[in-house]
GROMACS .gro file of C-alpha atoms in nm:
model
  117
    1MET     CA    1  -3.053  -2.653   6.812
    2LYS     CA    2  -2.832  -2.921   6.979
    3LYS     CA    3  -2.597  -2.916   6.680
    4LEU     CA    4  -2.566  -2.541   6.693
    5LEU     CA    5  -2.497  -2.547   7.064
    6LEU     CA    6  -2.234  -2.826   7.017
    7VAL     CA    7  -2.062  -2.626   6.740
    8PHE     CA    8  -2.065  -2.312   6.952
    9LEU     CA    9  -1.916  -2.502   7.251
   10LEU     CA   10  -1.642  -2.651   7.029
   11VAL     CA   11  -1.548  -2.319   6.885
   12TYR     CA   12  -1.557  -2.153   7.228
   13SER     CA   13  -1.342  -2.425   7.392
   14SER     CA   14  -1.087  -2.419   7.107
   15THR     CA   15  -1.065  -2.041   7.145
   16VAL     CA   16  -1.016  -2.066   7.524
   17PHE     CA   17  -0.749  -2.335   7.495
   18SER     CA   18  -0.566  -2.150   7.216
   19GLN     CA   19  -0.537  -1.845   7.445
   20GLU     CA   20  -0.390  -2.042   7.728
   21THR     CA   21  -0.023  -1.964   7.771
   22THR     CA   22   0.232  -2.095   8.006
   23SER     CA   23   0.502  -1.878   8.152
   24LYS     CA   24   0.813  -1.954   8.343
   25THR     CA   25   1.052  -1.738   8.536
   26VAL     CA   26   1.409  -1.754   8.412
   27SER     CA   27   1.703  -1.610   8.601
   28SER     CA   28   1.974  -1.426   8.405
   29SER     CA   29   2.163  -1.276   8.697
   30PHE     CA   30   2.229  -1.335   9.060
   31SER     CA   31   2.410  -1.127   9.322
   32MET     CA   32   2.490  -1.195   9.682
   33LYS     CA   33   2.673  -0.989   9.953
   34ILE     CA   34   2.850  -1.192  10.222
   35THR     CA   35   3.003  -1.053  10.541
   36SER     CA   36   3.170  -1.359  10.690
   37LEU     CA   37   3.403  -1.631  10.571
   38GLU     CA   38   3.162  -1.889  10.720
   39ASP     CA   39   2.888  -1.768  10.483
   40LEU     CA   40   3.133  -1.780  10.195
   41GLU     CA   41   3.224  -2.140  10.285
   42GLU     CA   42   2.856  -2.238  10.302
   43ILE     CA   43   2.746  -2.132   9.952
   44ASP     CA   44   2.541  -2.409   9.810
   45TRP     CA   45   2.682  -2.428   9.452
   46ASP     CA   46   2.429  -2.681   9.336
   47ASP     CA   47   2.142  -2.451   9.433
   48LEU     CA   48   2.314  -2.168   9.254
   49LYS     CA   49   2.354  -2.381   8.941
   50ALA     CA   50   1.987  -2.487   8.964
   51MET     CA   51   1.876  -2.122   8.951
   52PHE     CA   52   1.991  -2.113   8.587
   53SER     CA   53   1.862  -2.457   8.485
   54ASP     CA   54   1.564  -2.310   8.285
   55SER     CA   55   1.776  -2.059   8.100
   56GLU     CA   56   1.826  -2.094   7.724
   57PRO     CA   57   2.176  -2.229   7.642
   58ASP     CA   58   2.282  -1.914   7.464
   59GLU     CA   59   2.141  -1.672   7.725
   60LYS     CA   60   2.397  -1.459   7.902
   61ILE     CA   61   2.405  -1.507   8.279
   62THR     CA   62   2.586  -1.304   8.542
   63ILE     CA   63   2.679  -1.411   8.889
   64ILE     CA   64   2.822  -1.160   9.139
   65ILE     CA   65   2.955  -1.253   9.485
   66SER     CA   66   3.065  -0.967   9.706
   67TYR     CA   67   3.259  -1.033  10.022
   68VAL     CA   68   3.281  -0.745  10.271
   69ASN     CA   69   3.492  -0.782  10.584
   70GLU     CA   70   3.368  -0.498  10.798
   71HIS     CA   71   3.584  -0.577  11.104
   72ILE     CA   72   3.942  -0.671  11.049
   73THR     CA   73   4.134  -0.789  11.353
   74ASP     CA   74   4.504  -0.701  11.390
   75LYS     CA   75   4.642  -1.045  11.482
   76HIS     CA   76   4.948  -0.897  11.657
   77ASN     CA   77   4.761  -0.659  11.892
   78GLY     CA   78   4.414  -0.820  11.894
   79ILE     CA   79   4.260  -0.489  11.790
   80THR     CA   80   3.942  -0.482  11.581
   81GLN     CA   81   3.916  -0.191  11.348
   82GLU     CA   82   3.673  -0.070  11.082
   83ASN     CA   83   3.834  -0.120  10.753
   84ASN     CA   84   3.569  -0.245  10.508
   85SER     CA   85   3.789  -0.458  10.289
   86GLU     CA   86   3.585  -0.591   9.998
   87PHE     CA   87   3.623  -0.806   9.697
   88LYS     CA   88   3.369  -0.853   9.424
   89LEU     CA   89   3.376  -1.157   9.203
   90LYS     CA   90   3.177  -1.124   8.880
   91SER     CA   91   3.135  -1.400   8.623
   92GLU     CA   92   2.954  -1.360   8.292
   93ASN     CA   93   2.900  -1.651   8.061
   94THR     CA   94   2.624  -1.831   7.874
   95ALA     CA   95   2.388  -2.072   8.048
   96ALA     CA   96   2.539  -2.354   7.838
   97HIS     CA   97   2.866  -2.303   8.035
   98ILE     CA   98   2.714  -2.288   8.382
   99ASN     CA   99   2.917  -2.586   8.503
  100GLU     CA  100   3.247  -2.417   8.409
  101THR     CA  101   3.130  -2.085   8.560
  102ILE     CA  102   3.037  -2.245   8.895
  103ALA     CA  103   3.363  -2.445   8.899
  104GLY     CA  104   3.566  -2.128   8.845
  105LEU     CA  105   3.375  -1.936   9.120
  106LYS     CA  106   3.410  -2.225   9.359
  107LYS     CA  107   3.786  -2.257   9.296
  108PHE     CA  108   3.837  -1.886   9.346
  109THR     CA  109   3.637  -1.865   9.674
  110THR     CA  110   3.811  -2.178   9.811
  111THR     CA  111   4.152  -2.021   9.735
  112PHE     CA  112   4.044  -1.691   9.893
  113ILE     CA  113   3.915  -1.865  10.208
  114LYS     CA  114   4.242  -2.053  10.246
  115SER     CA  115   4.440  -1.726  10.212
  116GLN     CA  116   4.238  -1.570  10.497
  117HIS     CA  117   4.311  -1.839  10.755
   0.00000   0.00000   0.00000
């Protein structure tokens, strides 16, 4: 009886362990909408890169950064007007090239910020 119980428990435990699966969440796209230059300057590029760290190297990833300036000030007259200027920066690449993708996005946003000052 003990042997039968032992065999049953071994079979049962091997069945339970073979059904155990692990899952992980993998990001393949990210989008953000920013309404101020300060927020654009404060993007944490390392955190953005880390979001895609578990992606497969050949997996396609997409990053979209939208900047909407809802209030544009006329520097000559000091008038604020509703204008809704917007640019959308979209980058698609594979996860293996995330460093190049982040570097390109960072360079573009830095250039854009300088052009707005």
